[in-house]
Short mmCIF file of C-alpha atoms in Angstrom, two decimals:
data_model
loop_
_atom_site.label_atom_id
_atom_site.label_comp_id
_atom_site.label_asym_id
_atom_site.label_seq_id
_atom_site.Cartn_x
_atom_site.Cartn_y
_atom_site.Cartn_z
CA MET A 1 134.45 59.15 105.60
CA ALA A 2 135.73 60.92 102.59
CA SER A 3 138.81 58.75 102.53
CA ALA A 4 136.72 55.70 101.84
CA ASP A 5 135.73 57.24 98.53
CA SER A 6 139.08 58.62 97.61
CA GLU A 7 140.43 55.45 96.05
CA THR A 8 137.69 55.07 93.54
CA GLY A 9 136.70 58.67 93.99
CA ARG A 10 136.25 60.90 91.05
CA GLY A 11 136.28 58.34 88.30
CA THR A 12 133.21 56.45 89.39
CA PRO A 13 129.76 57.53 88.42
CA GLU A 14 128.51 57.03 91.99
CA ALA A 15 130.67 59.74 93.51
CA ILE A 16 128.85 62.86 92.49
CA PRO A 17 130.10 65.98 94.20
CA GLN A 18 128.10 68.95 95.28
CA ALA A 19 128.69 71.88 92.94
CA VAL A 20 128.87 75.25 94.63
CA LYS A 21 129.87 78.63 93.31
CA ILE A 22 131.45 81.92 94.18
CA ILE A 23 130.87 84.96 92.01
CA VAL A 24 133.71 87.23 90.95
CA ALA A 25 132.32 90.59 89.97
CA GLY A 26 133.70 93.95 89.06
CA GLY A 27 133.89 96.40 86.24
CA PHE A 28 135.01 95.69 82.73
CA GLY A 29 138.72 94.98 82.77
CA ALA A 30 139.05 94.84 86.55
CA GLY A 31 140.81 91.48 86.41
CA LYS A 32 138.02 89.02 87.04
CA THR A 33 139.16 86.53 84.45
CA THR A 34 142.71 86.87 85.70
CA LEU A 35 141.66 86.09 89.25
CA VAL A 36 139.65 83.08 88.17
CA ALA A 37 142.55 81.80 86.09
CA SER A 38 144.99 82.27 88.97
CA VAL A 39 143.23 79.86 91.30
CA SER A 40 141.38 77.57 88.93
CA GLU A 41 142.61 74.03 88.48
CA ILE A 42 141.51 74.14 84.86
CA THR A 43 142.00 76.73 82.19
CA PRO A 44 138.95 78.89 82.66
CA LEU A 45 136.06 77.89 80.47
CA SER A 46 133.71 80.31 78.86
CA THR A 47 130.09 79.89 78.00
CA GLU A 48 129.65 81.70 74.77
CA GLU A 49 127.00 84.20 74.12
CA VAL A 50 126.58 86.33 71.05
CA MET A 51 128.93 89.22 71.55
CA THR A 52 132.23 89.59 69.83
CA GLU A 53 132.80 92.17 67.16
CA ALA A 54 129.91 94.15 68.48
CA SER A 55 131.99 95.10 71.47
CA TYR A 56 134.36 97.22 69.46
CA GLY A 57 133.54 100.82 69.93
CA VAL A 58 130.85 99.96 72.41
CA ASP A 59 132.76 98.92 75.49
CA ASP A 60 134.36 101.76 77.31
CA LEU A 61 138.05 100.99 77.41
CA GLY A 62 139.10 104.30 78.86
CA GLY A 63 141.72 103.73 81.52
CA VAL A 64 142.08 100.06 80.71
CA GLU A 65 145.56 99.57 79.35
CA SER A 66 146.56 96.64 77.23
CA LYS A 67 143.53 94.46 77.73
CA SER A 68 143.75 92.11 74.80
CA THR A 69 140.97 89.70 75.68
CA THR A 70 137.43 90.64 76.46
CA THR A 71 135.22 88.66 78.75
CA VAL A 72 132.73 87.66 76.13
CA ALA A 73 130.24 86.15 78.47
CA LEU A 74 130.78 84.01 81.51
CA ASP A 75 134.21 82.73 82.36
CA PHE A 76 134.45 80.17 85.02
CA GLY A 77 137.05 78.10 86.74
CA ARG A 78 136.95 75.15 89.05
CA ILE A 79 138.55 74.12 92.32
CA THR A 80 138.05 70.61 93.59
CA ILE A 81 137.71 71.08 97.33
CA ASN A 82 137.44 67.41 98.22
CA ASP A 83 135.59 64.32 97.04
CA ASP A 84 132.28 65.84 98.01
CA ILE A 85 132.55 69.44 96.90
CA VAL A 86 133.59 71.18 93.72
CA LEU A 87 133.78 74.94 93.81
CA TYR A 88 133.12 76.94 90.66
CA LEU A 89 134.25 80.51 90.28
CA PHE A 90 132.12 82.53 87.91
CA GLY A 91 133.32 85.83 86.57
CA THR A 92 130.42 88.13 85.85
CA PRO A 93 130.12 89.70 82.44
CA GLY A 94 131.72 93.08 82.83
CA GLN A 95 129.50 94.85 80.38
CA ASP A 96 126.38 96.50 81.63
CA ARG A 97 124.34 94.99 78.84
CA PHE A 98 124.73 91.57 80.45
CA TRP A 99 123.22 92.81 83.64
CA PHE A 100 120.23 90.52 83.19
CA MET A 101 122.43 87.48 83.74
CA TRP A 102 123.42 88.47 87.24
CA ASP A 103 120.29 87.25 88.95
CA GLU A 104 120.76 83.76 87.70
CA LEU A 105 124.44 83.84 88.46
CA ALA A 106 123.99 85.00 92.01
CA ALA A 107 121.24 82.53 92.86
CA GLY A 108 122.56 79.98 95.31
CA ALA A 109 126.09 81.37 95.36
CA LEU A 110 128.11 81.03 98.54
CA GLY A 111 129.29 84.60 98.23
CA ALA A 112 130.94 87.08 95.94
CA VAL A 113 134.20 88.89 95.40
CA VAL A 114 133.95 92.42 94.05
CA LEU A 115 137.16 93.27 92.30
CA ALA A 116 137.83 96.97 92.44
CA ASP A 117 140.06 98.68 89.93
CA THR A 118 141.29 101.84 91.62
CA ARG A 119 141.69 103.56 88.26
CA ARG A 120 137.99 103.22 87.73
CA LEU A 121 136.39 102.65 91.09
CA ASP A 122 133.00 103.66 89.81
CA THR A 123 132.82 100.54 87.67
CA CYS A 124 132.20 98.35 90.68
CA PHE A 125 129.41 100.44 92.19
CA HIS A 126 126.91 98.29 90.36
CA ALA A 127 128.29 95.09 91.80
CA VAL A 128 128.37 96.41 95.35
CA ASP A 129 124.80 97.63 95.05
CA PHE A 130 123.66 94.39 93.53
CA PHE A 131 125.08 92.12 96.21
CA GLU A 132 123.87 94.38 98.99
CA ARG A 133 120.37 94.23 97.55
CA GLN A 134 120.56 90.48 97.12
CA GLY A 135 121.85 90.01 100.64
CA LEU A 136 124.70 87.95 99.25
CA PRO A 137 127.81 88.26 101.43
CA PHE A 138 130.76 89.74 99.58
CA VAL A 139 134.24 91.09 100.06
CA VAL A 140 135.88 93.86 98.09
CA ALA A 141 139.30 93.01 96.71
CA VAL A 142 141.29 95.95 95.46
CA ASN A 143 143.26 94.74 92.48
CA ARG A 144 146.63 96.42 92.43
CA PHE A 145 147.50 97.19 88.87
CA ASP A 146 150.85 98.44 87.78
CA GLY A 147 150.55 102.14 87.47
CA SER A 148 147.51 102.46 89.65
CA GLU A 149 147.51 104.75 92.64
CA PRO A 150 148.46 102.92 95.84
CA TYR A 151 145.21 103.51 97.64
CA GLU A 152 144.70 102.24 101.13
CA ALA A 153 141.89 99.81 101.81
CA ALA A 154 140.28 102.42 104.04
CA GLU A 155 140.17 104.94 101.21
CA VAL A 156 138.51 102.44 98.92
CA ARG A 157 136.05 101.52 101.62
CA GLU A 158 135.11 105.13 102.05
CA ALA A 159 134.90 105.81 98.34
CA LEU A 160 132.60 102.85 97.81
CA ASP A 161 130.68 103.42 101.03
CA ILE A 162 131.25 99.86 102.17
CA PRO A 163 129.80 98.92 105.57
CA ALA A 164 132.34 98.18 108.27
CA ALA A 165 131.32 94.53 108.40
CA VAL A 166 132.37 93.95 104.79
CA PRO A 167 136.07 93.15 104.42
CA VAL A 168 138.12 95.22 102.00
CA VAL A 169 141.40 93.56 101.10
CA MET A 170 144.28 94.36 98.79
CA ALA A 171 144.96 91.76 96.13
CA ASP A 172 146.91 90.93 93.03
CA ALA A 173 144.68 89.06 90.63
CA ARG A 174 147.71 87.58 88.89
CA ASP A 175 149.01 85.99 92.04
CA ARG A 176 147.58 82.64 93.05
CA ASP A 177 148.32 83.00 96.75
CA SER A 178 146.83 86.44 96.81
CA CYS A 179 143.66 85.22 95.12
CA ARG A 180 143.44 82.28 97.47
CA ASP A 181 143.67 84.68 100.40
CA VAL A 182 140.82 86.72 98.97
CA LEU A 183 138.65 83.63 98.71
CA VAL A 184 139.57 82.54 102.22
CA GLU A 185 138.65 86.01 103.43
CA LEU A 186 135.33 85.76 101.65
CA VAL A 187 134.37 82.35 103.00
CA THR A 188 135.43 83.37 106.50
CA HIS A 189 133.24 86.43 106.13
CA VAL A 190 130.32 84.33 104.89
CA ILE A 191 130.60 81.97 107.84
CA ARG A 192 130.85 84.89 110.23
CA SER A 193 127.89 86.68 108.74
CA ARG A 194 125.75 83.58 108.96
CA SER A 195 126.51 82.90 112.60
CA PRO A 196 124.30 85.61 114.17
CA ALA A 197 121.38 84.53 112.06
CA MET A 198 121.74 80.96 113.19
CA THR A 199 121.98 81.66 116.91
CA GLY A 200 119.31 84.25 117.11
CA MET B 1 96.47 79.44 63.91
CA ARG B 2 99.89 78.16 63.10
CA GLY B 3 102.86 80.27 62.17
CA ASP B 4 104.38 80.01 58.76
CA GLY B 5 106.54 77.06 57.87
CA ALA B 6 109.85 78.59 58.77
CA HIS B 7 108.71 78.98 62.33
CA ALA B 8 107.15 75.59 62.71
CA ARG B 9 110.06 74.11 64.62
CA PRO B 10 111.00 75.29 68.07
CA MET B 11 114.49 76.48 67.27
CA VAL B 12 114.82 77.78 70.75
CA GLY B 13 116.91 80.87 71.08
CA HIS B 14 116.66 81.92 67.49
CA VAL B 15 113.03 82.05 66.55
CA PRO B 16 111.04 85.05 67.62
CA ASP B 17 107.81 84.35 69.39
CA PRO B 18 104.94 83.85 67.01
CA PRO B 19 102.81 86.94 66.69
CA SER B 20 100.65 87.11 69.77
CA THR B 21 98.34 84.23 69.09
CA VAL B 22 96.71 82.41 71.92
CA GLY B 23 97.56 78.80 72.40
CA PRO B 24 100.56 76.63 73.14
CA ARG B 25 104.07 78.01 73.26
CA PHE B 26 105.13 75.64 70.55
CA PRO B 27 103.19 75.03 67.38
CA GLU B 28 101.16 71.92 66.95
CA PRO B 29 102.75 68.74 65.65
CA PRO B 30 103.46 68.93 61.95
CA THR B 31 100.96 67.41 59.61
CA ALA B 32 101.83 65.93 56.26
CA ALA B 33 100.90 69.17 54.56
CA ASP B 34 103.45 71.03 56.65
CA GLU B 35 106.32 68.79 55.72
CA GLU B 36 106.93 70.65 52.49
CA THR B 37 107.36 74.06 54.05
CA GLU B 38 109.20 72.82 57.10
CA ARG B 39 112.26 71.89 55.15
CA PHE B 40 113.24 75.51 54.91
CA LEU B 41 115.27 75.63 58.05
CA ARG B 42 118.24 77.87 58.43
CA PRO B 43 121.27 75.66 57.94
CA TYR B 44 123.00 76.98 61.06
CA ALA B 45 120.16 76.36 63.46
CA VAL B 46 120.83 73.80 66.15
CA ASP B 47 117.59 72.12 66.96
CA ALA B 48 116.78 71.13 70.44
CA GLY B 49 116.32 67.55 69.49
CA THR B 50 112.64 67.62 68.74
CA ALA B 51 112.70 67.00 65.02
CA ASP B 52 111.51 63.45 65.39
CA ARG B 53 109.02 64.14 68.12
CA PRO B 54 105.80 66.05 68.39
CA THR B 55 106.89 69.59 69.02
CA ASP B 56 104.42 70.44 71.72
CA ASP B 57 105.75 67.96 74.24
CA PRO B 58 106.19 69.78 77.47
CA VAL B 59 109.77 70.68 78.25
CA GLU B 60 109.16 71.07 81.89
CA HIS B 61 112.71 70.88 83.07
CA GLU B 62 114.22 73.80 81.27
CA ASP B 63 113.48 76.52 83.76
CA ASP B 64 114.88 74.43 86.57
CA LEU B 65 118.24 73.99 84.92
CA ASP B 66 120.97 76.33 86.00
CA MET B 67 124.70 76.63 85.48
CA LEU B 68 125.51 74.11 88.16
CA THR B 69 122.87 71.52 87.42
CA LEU B 70 124.69 68.20 87.35
CA LEU B 71 123.92 65.90 84.47
CA VAL B 72 124.89 62.36 83.72
CA ALA B 73 124.32 60.38 80.56
CA ALA B 74 121.74 57.64 80.85
CA ARG B 75 123.12 55.86 77.81
CA LEU B 76 125.90 55.96 75.28
CA PRO B 77 125.47 57.82 72.00
CA GLY B 78 123.82 55.71 69.37
CA GLU B 79 122.20 55.97 66.00
CA ARG B 80 119.93 58.72 67.19
CA GLU B 81 122.96 60.96 67.50
CA VAL B 82 124.42 60.29 64.08
CA LEU B 83 123.54 63.70 62.72
CA ARG B 84 123.47 65.42 66.06
CA PRO B 85 127.01 66.11 67.12
CA GLU B 86 125.88 68.31 69.99
CA ARG B 87 123.90 65.53 71.56
CA GLU B 88 126.63 63.04 70.92
CA THR B 89 129.15 65.29 72.59
CA ILE B 90 126.88 65.81 75.56
CA LEU B 91 126.41 62.09 76.03
CA LEU B 92 130.13 61.43 75.75
CA ARG B 93 131.06 64.22 78.14
CA ALA B 94 128.39 63.36 80.64
CA VAL B 95 129.55 59.80 81.18
CA ARG B 96 130.79 61.37 84.38
CA ALA B 97 128.54 63.92 86.01
CA ARG B 98 129.06 67.34 84.44
CA THR B 99 127.63 70.71 85.18
CA LEU B 100 125.52 72.36 82.55
CA ALA B 101 128.00 75.23 82.44
CA GLU B 102 130.82 72.86 81.57
CA LEU B 103 128.79 71.19 78.86
CA ALA B 104 127.93 74.55 77.34
CA ALA B 105 131.54 75.63 77.39
CA GLU B 106 132.71 72.41 75.81
CA LEU B 107 130.06 72.56 73.12
CA ARG B 108 130.93 76.18 72.36
CA LEU B 109 127.29 76.99 72.05
CA PRO B 110 125.33 79.64 73.87
CA PHE B 111 124.31 78.54 77.32
CA SER B 112 120.62 79.07 76.66
CA GLN B 113 120.79 76.84 73.63
CA VAL B 114 122.59 74.04 75.42
CA ARG B 115 120.11 74.29 78.23
CA SER B 116 117.32 73.76 75.75
CA ILE B 117 119.00 70.75 74.18
CA VAL B 118 119.69 69.28 77.60
CA ALA B 119 116.10 69.81 78.69
CA HIS B 120 114.93 67.79 75.75
CA MET B 121 117.48 65.11 76.41
CA ILE B 122 116.25 64.83 79.97
CA ALA B 123 112.70 64.62 78.70
CA ASP B 124 113.52 61.79 76.33
CA GLY B 125 115.54 59.92 78.93
CA SER B 126 118.99 60.36 77.39
CA LEU B 127 120.25 62.43 80.27
CA GLN B 128 119.56 62.44 83.95
CA ARG B 129 119.89 65.18 86.46
CA CYS B 130 121.71 64.09 89.52
CA GLY B 131 122.20 65.41 92.98
CA PRO B 132 125.31 65.05 95.06
CA SER B 133 126.10 61.64 96.48
CA ARG B 134 126.44 63.15 99.91
CA PRO B 135 124.19 66.17 100.31
CA LEU B 136 125.72 68.54 102.80
CA GLU B 137 124.39 71.34 104.94
CA ARG B 138 125.35 74.84 103.87
CA GLN B 139 127.43 75.40 106.97
CA ASP B 140 129.34 72.16 106.44
CA ILE B 141 129.97 73.14 102.83
CA LEU B 142 131.34 76.51 103.88
CA HIS B 143 133.68 74.99 106.42
CA ALA B 144 134.90 72.39 103.96
CA VAL B 145 135.45 75.05 101.30
CA LEU B 146 137.41 77.12 103.79
CA VAL B 147 139.65 74.19 104.63
CA GLY B 148 140.06 73.34 100.97
CA LEU B 149 140.94 76.89 99.97
CA ARG B 150 143.48 77.27 102.76
CA SER B 151 145.31 74.20 101.57
CA LEU B 152 145.60 75.45 97.99
#
């Protein structure tokens, strides 16, 4: 079916894909933008909101080495799945003051990735809490930074008090294959977590 | 009662709400007497495209628009866009269906502001919202996304 469209496909106004999204959350500097950039087919775009110079001296950069760019607002990337579906990856604003944007971001999302920075695990508590409350399926991806302690997934799970059903995976946000695996893990988890609800 | 002249246009996103008066969200259409004061607009304000229309037209779409709302231009830019580069850009970009998030990023304007402009453009028929050509069930989407991601 899809192949019939593929010739004329994306250039024609008739072929309008379904836009779906996955949320990439985590603390400030956890590597969300890096992850999005690793798998996106486009250079990540950013919707601008008013927050640039004001961040100096306000954002807590303790423990975040050499982070030269700040996620000003919402960075997002895109993956064309097929002629019918385009997947958008939205990085959440890392700063607490943008908390109000999360509701809108999470609405209708397929699922979420919580990127954990083991140097500052506490920064992703918010995200874990939020997605649990929303009932949005998520996985925790432990971003392995150079110089960070080599924690085991089990230790992170315990530290964050993650239920057994939620996958915790190790990842490297800079590595495309690694990020792809995280997303595959997430979508597999979403499908799995939907199955019981559908059968009974 | 109407606000003062500087607040007479709905510069959405920049103008504070008028002091708790009852009545419509937007002020009434300008009268000739207002025209004098209404010229004092901040030069950097991007209007939502209402300057040539009565300002209390309902903008009923705005709240329904989210990041992934797909939009397609209903026409090419014309004379109406001569002094409105934002609208011109939107119409040019949306020749193919675009998400609101992409339009906002390309315009380099705050999302809320672009959403407001787009809402007005939908209201005046310049833009159309569009749904997917082949609406899919959630489960089918998930399976397709899984297949697509694995083949990355």
